XYZ file of C-alpha atoms in Angstrom:
161
model
C 82.544 156.900 89.382
C 82.021 160.717 89.542
C 83.117 163.054 92.145
C 80.453 164.625 93.801
C 81.886 168.007 93.397
C 82.119 167.635 89.821
C 79.805 169.918 87.637
C 78.271 166.794 85.513
C 76.762 165.668 88.967
C 75.627 168.622 89.686
C 74.318 169.565 86.291
C 71.912 166.348 86.237
C 70.477 167.202 89.483
C 69.238 170.572 88.379
C 67.897 169.267 85.300
C 66.347 166.199 87.385
C 65.106 168.947 89.763
C 63.548 171.056 86.809
C 62.193 168.198 85.414
C 60.317 167.612 88.642
C 58.860 170.698 88.422
C 58.268 170.803 84.666
C 54.694 172.149 83.563
C 54.519 169.688 81.026
C 55.382 166.860 83.559
C 52.997 168.627 86.126
C 50.319 168.615 83.528
C 51.037 164.937 82.764
C 50.721 164.013 86.125
C 47.474 165.881 86.700
C 45.722 163.748 83.878
C 45.309 166.160 81.501
C 44.903 164.871 78.060
C 48.434 163.136 77.276
C 48.009 163.684 73.876
C 47.586 167.414 74.365
C 50.322 167.693 76.361
C 52.362 165.835 73.904
C 51.297 168.492 70.748
C 52.075 171.600 73.161
C 55.488 169.980 73.848
C 55.917 169.347 70.315
C 54.970 172.894 69.212
C 57.226 174.838 72.434
C 60.144 173.031 71.049
C 60.016 172.709 67.588
C 61.929 175.983 66.958
C 64.678 174.939 68.858
C 64.748 171.179 67.627
C 64.525 172.866 63.931
C 67.357 175.056 64.301
C 69.466 172.539 66.250
C 71.762 171.091 63.594
C 73.043 174.376 62.391
C 74.459 175.423 65.893
C 75.743 172.219 65.746
C 77.420 172.804 62.662
C 78.646 176.575 63.835
C 80.358 174.863 66.582
C 81.763 172.401 64.452
C 83.795 175.126 62.271
C 84.773 176.926 65.003
C 86.626 173.973 66.648
C 90.476 173.767 66.568
C 91.970 171.463 63.545
C 93.518 169.302 66.496
C 89.725 168.261 67.867
C 89.497 165.053 66.016
C 87.097 163.243 68.497
C 85.150 166.581 69.341
C 84.820 166.802 65.695
C 83.483 163.356 64.885
C 81.469 163.681 67.840
C 79.325 166.610 66.542
C 79.177 165.170 63.180
C 77.175 162.418 64.879
C 74.987 164.543 66.380
C 74.949 167.411 63.321
C 71.630 165.254 61.531
C 73.333 165.789 58.423
C 70.208 163.660 57.210
C 67.624 165.144 59.005
C 67.046 161.556 60.638
C 66.708 163.246 64.361
C 64.557 165.671 63.145
C 62.398 163.153 61.627
C 62.223 161.202 65.033
C 61.093 164.316 66.397
C 58.519 165.038 63.377
C 57.048 161.306 63.904
C 56.560 162.225 67.566
C 54.720 164.883 66.365
C 52.257 163.865 63.765
C 51.683 160.991 66.653
C 50.274 163.812 68.626
C 48.625 165.056 65.745
C 50.838 167.824 64.878
C 51.311 167.978 61.151
C 53.840 169.799 59.058
C 51.718 172.746 58.249
C 51.562 173.282 61.878
C 55.099 172.946 62.433
C 56.007 175.522 59.876
C 53.181 178.110 61.471
C 54.780 177.944 64.826
C 55.467 181.099 66.596
C 58.019 180.427 69.260
C 56.780 182.012 72.603
C 58.682 184.252 74.988
C 60.665 181.199 76.555
C 61.648 179.094 73.588
C 62.788 182.441 71.872
C 64.964 182.920 74.959
C 66.186 179.257 74.596
C 66.854 179.669 70.798
C 68.858 183.373 71.432
C 70.991 181.447 74.328
C 71.854 178.501 72.299
C 72.791 180.405 69.406
C 74.944 182.989 71.226
C 76.528 180.086 73.173
C 76.967 178.234 69.598
C 78.806 181.351 67.791
C 80.732 182.247 70.406
C 84.336 182.793 69.397
C 85.184 180.510 72.666
C 84.168 177.130 71.054
C 84.009 175.376 74.253
C 80.721 177.808 75.240
C 79.480 176.421 71.970
C 80.200 172.431 72.805
C 78.983 172.844 76.443
C 75.974 174.585 75.148
C 75.372 171.274 72.875
C 76.138 168.740 75.618
C 73.835 170.321 77.756
C 71.052 170.646 75.378
C 71.527 167.013 74.581
C 71.759 165.960 78.217
C 68.667 168.242 79.040
C 66.670 166.195 76.513
C 67.682 163.011 77.946
C 66.649 163.679 81.445
C 63.359 164.761 80.438
C 62.611 161.516 78.101
C 63.456 159.920 81.349
C 61.263 161.713 83.154
C 58.396 161.617 80.744
C 58.762 158.210 79.197
C 56.437 156.703 82.009
C 53.669 158.777 81.548
C 53.712 158.419 77.634
C 53.763 154.606 78.279
C 50.819 154.376 80.412
C 49.030 156.184 78.428
C 49.721 154.525 75.261
C 49.355 151.155 77.072
C 45.757 152.067 78.000
C 44.847 152.870 74.242
C 46.116 149.294 73.419
C 44.131 147.552 75.839
């Protein structure tokens, strides 16, 4: 069991709080059209998702030679075959967002800020900043998926009936 004063439980707590206050989650709870919210989410995050493999490769390239396990971990996340991006695109297609629309996305200020920050951390001379940025991004995605899953399941359950 993790210690209470360790940074990881605190980070998860911050993510959980952020998800509870996320406009996307609030919109799902407010019975706003689930597909409309899904479309907005796909378009908002695509610039970040599309650049993530390159950021991961940059961090991997900056690792010391002795960090074999970290290298293997980043190899799994690097998505060289585009598998995870493909899954993300499938979600977008389900929401009615096609490749043409994804390619034409102009990121808003919040997305641009997010992309700039992760790129800064991933290109830092201190490889640890990049590793922490990638792990944080993965953790944030997992926490958000857990928070939003029940709303999307409810939506599709109604659609099947």
